[in-house]
Short mmCIF file of C-alpha atoms in Angstrom, two decimals:
data_model
loop_
_atom_site.label_atom_id
_atom_site.label_comp_id
_atom_site.label_asym_id
_atom_site.label_seq_id
_atom_site.Cartn_x
_atom_site.Cartn_y
_atom_site.Cartn_z
CA MET Z 18 -11.93 -75.55 109.76
CA THR Z 19 -8.63 -74.01 108.67
CA LEU Z 20 -6.78 -75.21 105.60
CA ARG Z 21 -3.99 -77.55 106.64
CA LEU Z 22 -1.14 -78.40 104.29
CA HIS Z 23 1.62 -81.00 104.48
CA ASP Z 24 4.87 -79.05 104.53
CA THR Z 25 7.65 -81.14 103.02
CA ALA Z 26 10.28 -79.09 104.86
CA THR Z 27 8.95 -79.80 108.35
CA ARG Z 28 7.29 -83.09 107.35
CA GLU Z 29 4.24 -81.95 109.28
CA THR Z 30 0.69 -81.08 108.29
CA ARG Z 31 0.06 -77.61 109.69
CA ASP Z 32 -2.34 -74.71 109.40
CA PHE Z 33 -1.86 -72.46 106.42
CA VAL Z 34 -1.07 -68.98 107.69
CA PRO Z 35 -0.29 -66.58 104.81
CA LEU Z 36 2.24 -63.78 105.12
CA GLU Z 37 -0.44 -61.29 104.08
CA GLN Z 38 -3.99 -61.75 105.30
CA GLY Z 39 -6.38 -62.71 102.50
CA ARG Z 40 -3.60 -63.13 99.94
CA ALA Z 41 -1.54 -66.17 98.91
CA GLY Z 42 1.63 -66.20 96.84
CA ILE Z 43 2.41 -69.50 95.10
CA TYR Z 44 5.43 -70.38 92.98
CA VAL Z 45 5.39 -73.68 91.06
CA CYS Z 46 8.30 -75.06 89.09
CA GLY Z 47 7.09 -75.54 85.54
CA LEU Z 48 8.53 -77.72 82.82
CA THR Z 49 11.73 -77.62 80.86
CA VAL Z 50 10.26 -77.30 77.38
CA GLN Z 51 12.42 -79.88 75.64
CA SER Z 52 9.73 -82.30 74.40
CA GLU Z 53 5.98 -82.92 74.26
CA PRO Z 54 4.28 -83.11 77.68
CA HIS Z 55 3.13 -86.49 78.93
CA VAL Z 56 0.56 -87.41 81.56
CA GLY Z 57 3.18 -87.41 84.30
CA HIS Z 58 4.12 -83.82 83.49
CA VAL Z 59 0.62 -82.39 83.64
CA ARG Z 60 -0.31 -84.03 86.93
CA SER Z 61 1.67 -81.40 88.83
CA ALA Z 62 -0.12 -78.64 86.95
CA VAL Z 63 -3.51 -80.15 87.80
CA ASN Z 64 -2.65 -80.62 91.48
CA PHE Z 65 -1.55 -77.04 92.00
CA ASP Z 66 -4.44 -75.77 89.90
CA VAL Z 67 -6.75 -77.43 92.44
CA LEU Z 68 -4.85 -75.73 95.29
CA ARG Z 69 -5.22 -72.38 93.56
CA ARG Z 70 -8.94 -72.91 92.93
CA TRP Z 71 -9.56 -73.94 96.53
CA LEU Z 72 -7.75 -70.91 97.93
CA THR Z 73 -9.75 -68.69 95.58
CA ALA Z 74 -13.03 -70.40 96.56
CA THR Z 75 -12.28 -69.75 100.24
CA GLY Z 76 -11.70 -66.06 99.74
CA TYR Z 77 -8.01 -65.63 98.97
CA THR Z 78 -6.53 -63.45 96.26
CA VAL Z 79 -3.94 -65.74 94.70
CA ASP Z 80 -0.74 -64.68 92.96
CA PHE Z 81 0.16 -67.83 91.04
CA ILE Z 82 3.54 -67.92 89.29
CA ARG Z 83 4.57 -70.94 87.23
CA ASN Z 84 7.86 -70.67 85.37
CA VAL Z 85 9.18 -72.20 82.18
CA THR Z 86 12.78 -73.31 81.76
CA ASP Z 87 13.44 -72.40 78.14
CA ILE Z 88 17.23 -72.85 78.03
CA ASP Z 89 19.32 -75.70 79.45
CA ASP Z 90 21.59 -78.58 78.47
CA LYS Z 91 18.72 -80.87 77.41
CA ILE Z 92 17.15 -78.28 75.15
CA LEU Z 93 20.50 -77.60 73.48
CA ALA Z 94 21.20 -81.31 73.00
CA LYS Z 95 17.74 -82.10 71.58
CA SER Z 96 17.79 -79.13 69.22
CA GLN Z 97 21.16 -80.26 67.86
CA GLU Z 98 19.81 -83.78 67.37
CA GLN Z 99 16.84 -82.39 65.42
CA GLY Z 100 18.86 -79.85 63.49
CA ILE Z 101 16.85 -76.82 64.59
CA HIS Z 102 17.53 -73.72 66.67
CA TRP Z 103 17.24 -74.31 70.42
CA TYR Z 104 14.82 -71.41 70.78
CA ALA Z 105 12.61 -72.81 68.01
CA LEU Z 106 12.42 -76.14 69.82
CA ALA Z 107 11.62 -74.45 73.14
CA ALA Z 108 8.90 -72.31 71.54
CA ALA Z 109 7.31 -75.26 69.76
CA MET Z 110 7.27 -77.39 72.91
CA LYS Z 111 5.86 -74.49 74.92
CA ARG Z 112 2.94 -74.35 72.49
CA GLU Z 113 2.42 -78.10 72.92
CA LEU Z 114 2.42 -77.61 76.68
CA ASP Z 115 -0.12 -74.80 76.48
CA ARG Z 116 -2.44 -76.97 74.37
CA ALA Z 117 -2.12 -79.89 76.77
CA LEU Z 118 -2.89 -77.78 79.85
CA ALA Z 119 -5.84 -76.08 78.14
CA ALA Z 120 -7.20 -79.52 77.22
CA ILE Z 121 -7.48 -80.43 80.92
CA ASN Z 122 -8.70 -77.00 82.07
CA VAL Z 123 -5.61 -75.84 83.96
CA LEU Z 124 -6.01 -72.11 84.54
CA PRO Z 125 -3.28 -69.89 83.09
CA PRO Z 126 -0.96 -68.64 85.84
CA THR Z 127 -1.02 -65.06 87.01
CA TYR Z 128 2.30 -64.84 85.20
CA GLU Z 129 4.49 -67.40 83.46
CA PRO Z 130 8.09 -66.16 83.36
CA GLY Z 131 10.77 -67.80 81.23
CA ALA Z 132 14.39 -68.10 82.26
CA THR Z 133 15.74 -66.36 79.15
CA GLY Z 134 13.73 -63.25 79.96
CA HIS Z 135 15.24 -62.85 83.43
CA VAL Z 136 19.01 -62.94 82.96
CA PRO Z 137 19.49 -59.50 84.64
CA GLU Z 138 17.68 -60.69 87.79
CA ILE Z 139 19.71 -63.91 87.76
CA ILE Z 140 23.02 -62.06 87.50
CA GLU Z 141 21.94 -59.69 90.29
CA LEU Z 142 21.28 -62.67 92.59
CA ILE Z 143 24.61 -64.28 91.68
CA GLU Z 144 26.41 -61.02 92.46
CA GLN Z 145 24.74 -60.92 95.88
CA LEU Z 146 25.92 -64.47 96.61
CA ILE Z 147 29.48 -63.70 95.54
CA ALA Z 148 29.51 -60.55 97.69
CA ARG Z 149 28.30 -62.54 100.71
CA GLY Z 150 30.97 -65.20 100.23
CA HIS Z 151 28.59 -67.98 99.14
CA ALA Z 152 29.55 -68.19 95.46
CA TYR Z 153 32.76 -68.00 93.43
CA VAL Z 154 33.97 -67.78 89.86
CA ALA Z 155 35.79 -70.91 88.76
CA GLU Z 156 39.54 -70.45 88.43
CA ASP Z 157 39.85 -72.70 85.37
CA GLY Z 158 38.88 -69.94 82.94
CA SER Z 159 35.58 -71.62 82.02
CA GLY Z 160 33.47 -68.67 83.08
CA ASP Z 161 31.45 -70.93 85.36
CA VAL Z 162 30.16 -69.65 88.71
CA TYR Z 163 29.37 -72.03 91.58
CA PHE Z 164 27.48 -71.95 94.85
CA ASP Z 165 29.81 -72.87 97.69
CA VAL Z 166 27.81 -75.44 99.66
CA ARG Z 167 30.38 -75.52 102.48
CA SER Z 168 29.83 -71.82 103.08
CA TRP Z 169 26.19 -72.36 104.02
CA PRO Z 170 25.89 -74.53 107.17
CA ALA Z 171 22.14 -75.04 106.63
CA TYR Z 172 22.67 -76.67 103.22
CA GLY Z 173 20.68 -79.91 103.15
CA GLU Z 174 18.00 -78.79 105.62
CA LEU Z 175 15.09 -79.17 103.19
CA THR Z 176 15.79 -82.84 102.50
CA ARG Z 177 17.56 -83.48 105.82
CA GLN Z 178 20.85 -84.58 104.33
CA LYS Z 179 24.46 -84.00 105.27
CA VAL Z 180 26.79 -82.63 102.63
CA GLU Z 181 29.13 -85.60 103.16
CA ASP Z 182 26.35 -88.00 102.18
CA MET Z 183 25.47 -86.21 98.93
CA GLU Z 184 26.66 -87.25 95.51
CA PRO Z 185 28.62 -84.74 93.38
CA ALA Z 186 26.53 -82.23 91.44
CA GLY Z 187 26.49 -83.35 87.83
CA ASP Z 188 25.54 -80.03 86.27
CA ALA Z 189 29.03 -78.89 85.19
CA ASP Z 190 32.65 -79.98 84.73
CA PRO Z 191 33.96 -80.63 88.26
CA ARG Z 192 37.45 -79.33 87.53
CA GLY Z 193 36.55 -75.76 88.48
CA LYS Z 194 34.78 -76.65 91.73
CA ARG Z 195 36.11 -76.32 95.25
CA ASP Z 196 33.81 -79.14 96.35
CA PRO Z 197 32.23 -81.70 94.01
CA ARG Z 198 28.81 -80.90 95.58
CA ASP Z 199 29.01 -77.24 94.54
CA PHE Z 200 26.40 -76.51 91.88
CA ALA Z 201 26.43 -74.20 88.89
CA LEU Z 202 24.87 -70.74 89.08
CA TRP Z 203 26.26 -69.63 85.73
CA LYS Z 204 27.63 -71.72 82.88
CA GLY Z 205 30.33 -70.23 80.70
CA TRP Z 206 29.72 -70.37 76.97
CA LYS Z 207 31.34 -73.33 75.20
CA LYS Z 208 31.87 -71.72 71.82
CA GLU Z 209 33.11 -74.97 70.24
CA THR Z 210 29.85 -76.83 70.92
CA GLU Z 211 27.16 -74.26 71.73
CA PRO Z 212 25.51 -71.64 69.49
CA GLN Z 213 26.22 -68.00 70.20
CA THR Z 214 22.50 -67.40 70.68
CA ALA Z 215 22.69 -69.55 73.82
CA ALA Z 216 24.96 -67.06 75.60
CA TRP Z 217 24.29 -63.78 77.39
CA PRO Z 218 26.86 -61.19 78.57
CA SER Z 219 27.78 -61.26 82.25
CA PRO Z 220 30.57 -60.08 84.57
CA TYR Z 221 32.05 -63.59 84.24
CA GLY Z 222 32.00 -63.70 80.46
CA PRO Z 223 29.30 -64.90 78.05
CA GLY Z 224 27.20 -67.81 79.24
CA ARG Z 225 23.78 -68.83 80.51
CA PRO Z 226 22.06 -69.46 83.86
CA GLY Z 227 22.27 -72.68 85.79
CA TRP Z 228 18.95 -74.41 86.35
CA HIS Z 229 18.51 -73.78 90.07
CA ILE Z 230 19.24 -70.05 90.12
CA GLU Z 231 16.49 -69.38 87.56
CA CYS Z 232 13.64 -70.18 89.93
CA SER Z 233 15.10 -68.27 92.87
CA ALA Z 234 15.47 -65.16 90.74
CA MET Z 235 12.01 -65.39 89.17
CA ALA Z 236 10.24 -66.16 92.46
CA GLY Z 237 11.92 -63.11 94.00
CA LYS Z 238 11.00 -60.94 91.04
CA TYR Z 239 7.26 -61.60 91.19
CA LEU Z 240 6.54 -62.72 94.76
CA GLY Z 241 9.24 -60.90 96.70
CA PRO Z 242 11.98 -62.21 99.00
CA ALA Z 243 9.42 -64.12 101.11
CA PHE Z 244 6.28 -65.83 99.88
CA ASP Z 245 3.81 -68.47 101.01
CA ILE Z 246 4.00 -71.70 99.02
CA HIS Z 247 6.56 -73.29 96.70
CA GLY Z 248 5.37 -76.36 94.81
CA GLY Z 249 6.55 -78.95 92.33
CA GLY Z 250 7.02 -82.64 91.71
CA VAL Z 251 8.55 -84.77 94.46
CA ASP Z 252 11.49 -85.52 92.16
CA LEU Z 253 12.47 -81.83 92.39
CA ARG Z 254 13.07 -81.90 96.15
CA PHE Z 255 16.73 -82.68 95.56
CA PRO Z 256 18.76 -81.18 94.16
CA HIS Z 257 16.55 -78.47 92.62
CA HIS Z 258 14.51 -77.26 95.57
CA GLU Z 259 17.27 -77.88 98.07
CA ASN Z 260 19.53 -75.65 96.00
CA GLU Z 261 16.85 -73.02 95.46
CA GLN Z 262 16.30 -72.66 99.19
CA ALA Z 263 20.02 -72.60 100.03
CA GLN Z 264 21.00 -69.95 97.50
CA SER Z 265 17.96 -67.77 98.25
CA ARG Z 266 18.46 -67.78 102.01
CA ALA Z 267 22.20 -67.36 101.63
CA ALA Z 268 21.42 -64.18 99.69
CA GLY Z 269 19.28 -62.93 102.59
CA ARG Z 270 15.89 -63.89 101.18
CA PRO Z 271 13.58 -65.88 103.54
CA PHE Z 272 12.02 -67.60 100.48
CA SER Z 273 9.10 -70.04 100.88
CA SER Z 274 7.09 -70.61 104.07
CA TYR Z 275 5.62 -73.93 102.87
CA TRP Z 276 6.91 -76.59 100.49
CA LEU Z 277 4.36 -78.82 98.72
CA HIS Z 278 5.32 -81.72 96.48
CA ASN Z 279 3.09 -83.89 94.34
CA ALA Z 280 3.92 -87.56 93.77
CA TRP Z 281 4.62 -89.27 90.47
CA ILE Z 282 2.44 -91.01 87.98
CA THR Z 283 4.24 -94.29 87.45
CA THR Z 284 4.18 -97.07 84.87
CA ALA Z 285 5.37 -100.48 86.01
CA GLY Z 286 6.40 -98.89 89.30
CA GLU Z 287 8.78 -96.38 87.73
CA LYS Z 288 8.47 -92.63 87.30
CA MET Z 289 6.88 -91.80 83.97
CA SER Z 290 9.55 -90.03 81.95
CA LYS Z 291 10.99 -89.71 78.48
CA SER Z 292 14.19 -91.45 79.50
CA LEU Z 293 12.28 -94.61 80.44
CA GLY Z 294 10.50 -94.67 77.11
CA ASN Z 295 7.18 -95.28 78.83
CA SER Z 296 5.71 -91.83 78.61
CA LEU Z 297 2.17 -91.27 77.44
CA LEU Z 298 1.76 -88.04 75.52
CA VAL Z 299 -1.34 -86.04 76.38
CA PRO Z 300 -2.78 -85.88 72.82
CA SER Z 301 -2.53 -89.68 72.56
CA VAL Z 302 -4.37 -90.19 75.84
CA LEU Z 303 -7.05 -87.72 74.72
CA GLU Z 304 -7.79 -89.93 71.75
CA ARG Z 305 -9.16 -92.41 74.27
CA VAL Z 306 -10.87 -90.17 76.84
CA ARG Z 307 -12.01 -86.57 77.01
CA GLY Z 308 -9.93 -83.94 78.74
CA ILE Z 309 -12.46 -83.62 81.56
CA GLU Z 310 -12.24 -87.38 82.17
CA LEU Z 311 -8.43 -87.31 82.27
CA ARG Z 312 -8.55 -84.46 84.78
CA TYR Z 313 -11.09 -86.38 86.89
CA TYR Z 314 -8.74 -89.38 86.90
CA MET Z 315 -5.92 -87.23 88.26
CA VAL Z 316 -8.01 -85.29 90.76
CA SER Z 317 -9.46 -88.49 92.22
CA ALA Z 318 -6.04 -89.38 93.68
CA HIS Z 319 -4.43 -87.43 96.52
CA TYR Z 320 -1.66 -85.18 95.28
CA ARG Z 321 0.89 -86.87 97.55
CA SER Z 322 -0.05 -90.39 96.43
CA HIS Z 323 1.80 -92.17 93.64
CA VAL Z 324 -0.54 -93.25 90.85
CA GLU Z 325 0.18 -96.38 88.83
CA PHE Z 326 -1.15 -95.49 85.40
CA SER Z 327 -3.22 -97.96 83.41
CA PHE Z 328 -5.77 -97.49 80.67
CA GLU Z 329 -8.11 -99.79 82.57
CA ALA Z 330 -8.06 -97.45 85.57
CA LEU Z 331 -8.46 -94.44 83.27
CA ASP Z 332 -11.48 -96.01 81.55
CA GLU Z 333 -13.04 -96.84 84.92
CA ALA Z 334 -12.55 -93.25 86.07
CA ALA Z 335 -14.16 -91.99 82.86
CA LYS Z 336 -17.21 -94.16 83.54
CA GLY Z 337 -17.40 -92.78 87.06
CA PHE Z 338 -17.37 -89.23 85.82
CA ARG Z 339 -20.02 -89.95 83.21
CA ARG Z 340 -22.33 -91.05 86.04
CA ILE Z 341 -21.96 -87.57 87.51
CA GLU Z 342 -22.68 -86.01 84.11
CA ASP Z 343 -25.72 -88.22 83.65
CA PHE Z 344 -27.22 -86.90 86.89
CA LEU Z 345 -26.54 -83.31 85.88
CA ASP Z 346 -28.10 -83.82 82.44
CA ARG Z 347 -31.26 -85.34 83.83
CA ALA Z 348 -31.59 -82.96 86.77
CA SER Z 349 -31.03 -79.82 84.68
CA GLY Z 350 -34.34 -80.44 82.91
CA VAL Z 351 -36.20 -80.70 86.20
CA VAL Z 352 -34.77 -78.20 88.68
CA GLY Z 353 -35.80 -74.57 88.62
CA SER Z 354 -33.61 -72.01 90.34
CA TRP Z 355 -30.71 -73.37 92.35
CA PHE Z 356 -28.02 -72.04 94.65
CA ALA Z 357 -24.37 -73.14 94.50
CA SER Z 358 -23.07 -74.11 97.93
CA LEU Z 359 -20.44 -76.48 99.27
CA PRO Z 360 -21.35 -79.30 101.68
CA ASP Z 361 -19.49 -79.28 104.99
CA ALA Z 362 -18.02 -82.73 104.29
CA PHE Z 363 -16.48 -81.44 101.03
CA VAL Z 364 -15.00 -78.39 102.76
CA GLN Z 365 -13.53 -80.56 105.50
CA ALA Z 366 -11.97 -82.89 102.93
CA MET Z 367 -10.37 -80.05 100.98
CA ASP Z 368 -9.12 -78.31 104.11
CA ASP Z 369 -7.42 -81.54 105.14
CA ASP Z 370 -4.35 -81.15 102.91
CA LEU Z 371 -6.45 -81.00 99.75
CA GLY Z 372 -8.10 -84.36 100.36
CA THR Z 373 -9.51 -84.75 96.87
CA PRO Z 374 -10.31 -88.51 97.17
CA ALA Z 375 -12.66 -87.78 100.06
CA ALA Z 376 -13.99 -84.70 98.24
CA VAL Z 377 -14.80 -86.76 95.15
CA ALA Z 378 -16.53 -89.31 97.39
CA VAL Z 379 -18.76 -86.49 98.70
CA ILE Z 380 -19.68 -85.61 95.10
CA HIS Z 381 -20.74 -89.19 94.39
CA ASP Z 382 -22.74 -89.30 97.64
CA SER Z 383 -24.58 -86.19 96.52
CA VAL Z 384 -25.17 -87.66 93.06
CA ARG Z 385 -26.68 -90.80 94.58
CA GLU Z 386 -28.94 -88.64 96.75
CA GLY Z 387 -29.82 -86.55 93.70
CA ASN Z 388 -30.78 -89.62 91.69
CA ARG Z 389 -33.07 -90.70 94.53
CA LEU Z 390 -34.66 -87.26 94.59
CA LEU Z 391 -35.04 -87.28 90.80
CA ALA Z 392 -37.28 -90.30 91.06
CA ASP Z 393 -39.64 -88.18 93.16
CA GLY Z 394 -39.66 -85.25 90.71
CA ALA Z 395 -38.71 -81.60 91.16
CA SER Z 396 -38.19 -80.35 94.69
CA ASP Z 397 -36.26 -77.74 96.65
CA GLU Z 398 -34.04 -80.49 98.01
CA LEU Z 399 -33.19 -81.65 94.48
CA SER Z 400 -32.31 -78.07 93.49
CA ARG Z 401 -30.04 -77.79 96.53
CA THR Z 402 -28.27 -81.06 95.70
CA PHE Z 403 -27.88 -80.04 92.05
CA GLY Z 404 -26.29 -76.75 93.11
CA GLU Z 405 -23.95 -78.50 95.53
CA VAL Z 406 -22.69 -80.91 92.88
CA LEU Z 407 -21.97 -78.05 90.46
CA ALA Z 408 -20.20 -76.04 93.18
CA MET Z 409 -17.97 -78.97 94.11
CA LEU Z 410 -17.13 -79.69 90.49
CA ASP Z 411 -16.26 -76.01 89.99
CA VAL Z 412 -13.68 -76.17 92.78
CA LEU Z 413 -12.03 -79.19 91.15
CA GLY Z 414 -12.16 -77.69 87.64
CA LEU Z 415 -14.61 -80.39 86.54
CA ASN Z 416 -17.81 -78.50 85.84
CA PRO Z 417 -18.99 -79.75 82.41
CA ALA Z 418 -20.66 -76.36 81.83
CA ASP Z 419 -17.32 -74.55 82.08
CA GLU Z 420 -16.62 -72.87 78.73
CA ALA Z 421 -13.04 -74.16 78.92
CA TRP Z 422 -14.28 -77.63 78.00
CA ALA Z 423 -15.88 -76.30 74.82
CA THR Z 424 -12.65 -74.63 73.63
CA GLY Z 425 -9.95 -76.73 75.21
CA SER Z 426 -11.30 -80.26 75.10
CA GLY Z 427 -8.25 -81.62 73.38
CA ASN Z 428 -10.49 -83.38 70.86
CA ASP Z 429 -10.68 -80.69 68.15
CA ASP Z 430 -8.31 -82.50 65.79
CA LYS Z 431 -10.06 -85.80 66.42
CA LEU Z 432 -13.47 -84.19 65.73
CA THR Z 433 -12.19 -82.75 62.45
CA ASP Z 434 -10.97 -86.19 61.42
CA VAL Z 435 -14.37 -87.71 62.19
CA ILE Z 436 -16.22 -85.02 60.19
CA ASP Z 437 -13.81 -85.43 57.28
CA ALA Z 438 -14.38 -89.19 57.24
CA LEU Z 439 -18.16 -88.74 57.19
CA VAL Z 440 -18.09 -86.08 54.46
CA GLN Z 441 -15.64 -88.07 52.34
CA GLY Z 442 -17.95 -91.08 52.61
CA LEU Z 443 -20.86 -89.05 51.27
CA LEU Z 444 -18.69 -87.58 48.51
CA ALA Z 445 -17.67 -91.08 47.46
CA GLU Z 446 -21.33 -92.07 47.23
CA ARG Z 447 -22.06 -88.92 45.19
CA THR Z 448 -19.19 -89.70 42.80
CA ALA Z 449 -20.43 -93.27 42.35
CA ALA Z 450 -23.96 -91.99 41.66
CA ARG Z 451 -22.69 -89.54 39.03
CA GLU Z 452 -20.63 -92.25 37.34
CA ALA Z 453 -23.78 -94.38 37.20
CA LYS Z 454 -25.64 -91.36 35.78
CA ASP Z 455 -27.99 -91.48 38.77
CA TRP Z 456 -28.33 -87.70 38.84
CA ALA Z 457 -31.21 -87.67 41.27
CA ARG Z 458 -29.18 -89.59 43.85
CA ALA Z 459 -26.13 -87.40 43.27
CA ASP Z 460 -28.19 -84.22 43.72
CA ALA Z 461 -29.81 -85.57 46.87
CA ILE Z 462 -26.40 -86.28 48.43
CA ARG Z 463 -25.19 -82.81 47.43
CA ASP Z 464 -28.25 -81.22 49.09
CA GLN Z 465 -27.73 -83.37 52.20
CA ILE Z 466 -24.15 -82.14 52.53
CA LYS Z 467 -25.13 -78.51 51.87
CA ASN Z 468 -27.94 -78.60 54.42
CA ALA Z 469 -25.35 -79.67 57.02
CA GLY Z 470 -23.42 -76.43 56.40
CA VAL Z 471 -20.72 -77.94 54.16
CA GLU Z 472 -19.82 -76.47 50.77
CA VAL Z 473 -18.51 -78.82 48.07
CA GLU Z 474 -16.36 -77.68 45.14
CA ASP Z 475 -15.67 -79.99 42.22
CA THR Z 476 -12.01 -79.60 41.16
CA PRO Z 477 -9.80 -81.38 38.59
CA THR Z 478 -8.28 -83.38 41.47
CA GLY Z 479 -11.63 -84.33 42.93
CA PRO Z 480 -14.27 -82.74 45.20
CA LYS Z 481 -13.10 -80.49 48.08
CA TRP Z 482 -15.21 -79.51 51.07
CA SER Z 483 -15.27 -76.65 53.54
CA VAL Z 484 -17.61 -75.45 56.27
CA SER Z 485 -19.82 -72.67 54.91
#
């Protein structure tokens, strides 16, 4: 069976035919690093990580580019609110994002470009659009540059809208626009309100890129003028992806062959976002479940299905995954050699527009069969089932034996807190024993701590511990 994907542009599920045989180029819109990532943010990363893993498992060489927007209005506003440099905020939030994605075993992209590192490519693309008559410099002296939506008859084709039905673009002061729907490609520096570090030289004066032009320039830089798949959250379809496609094709670049969009994670029926105040930060969620269990919860839903988040559903998913782990733990002590292979039903599910719910159901079917075989003892059939379960989990990034779970579990800080609490409890007992002049008890506690690989130093401010 051939992989079939639901193309948002055509609204059809069709066979995936890459531009280059055996190779797939994927560009995914990453986050604007303005704040800590929440569960809704990382769902997109997990969904496209599964796509990448499945393409790799079926023999493709995958060029996977996921960008970072590290300069925009929101970053500037939040940095001013917090009284720090905008670039310091962006760097700190990028580190938080990296930790969150590592905690749920999202593979690093082939390359992760940032907007601020690609200003020359962005200006080059803007110059091409101006030369072709699809962009103009505002006449109000602002230094802004806009895409002329009326100059491109196909504008609106991705989301099937007419220009007349669209609301004005809210990304810049409308006074310099020919049409209120024109969107900003370059934003002139506002020296009264913006730091000088947030401006780059350009033919139009100092300023910074508009949001939409960043992705077009970076996709072209690393994947070429035409590539296979462009992905992102469904909320990016308009205006972001609509504008990306229009400006790229207006510049003579074919751009993406397929558009894939993942649905939201909602709370109380609304998109999970900072603005709604209902976001759930990844570290907070990982205090309740392990990273592998959070990933399982996300993978169990189809990428195009909205997920109504609840801790009850998350806990239930965690229990379901632990049943899989329980089978693996018990079977690993029984099976001898085993061969990793994928059941036909799993392959069919994944080839059907990444049908992860059906794929997960196949895993549980295999686990039930494996548990039945376990009752009969070791056998070739049990070894085959064990290998199939591991192979399926590998594709979904859920193999408990993956080293990523040992280093990126997301529970390191929590584990340290637990160890500290246990050691401090023993130190308190030792102090009480010394105060009671029960030296034997105090020495016994000291030896118990030392035998666990913990060194204790008595200081004027009290005992301190470290791992020896």
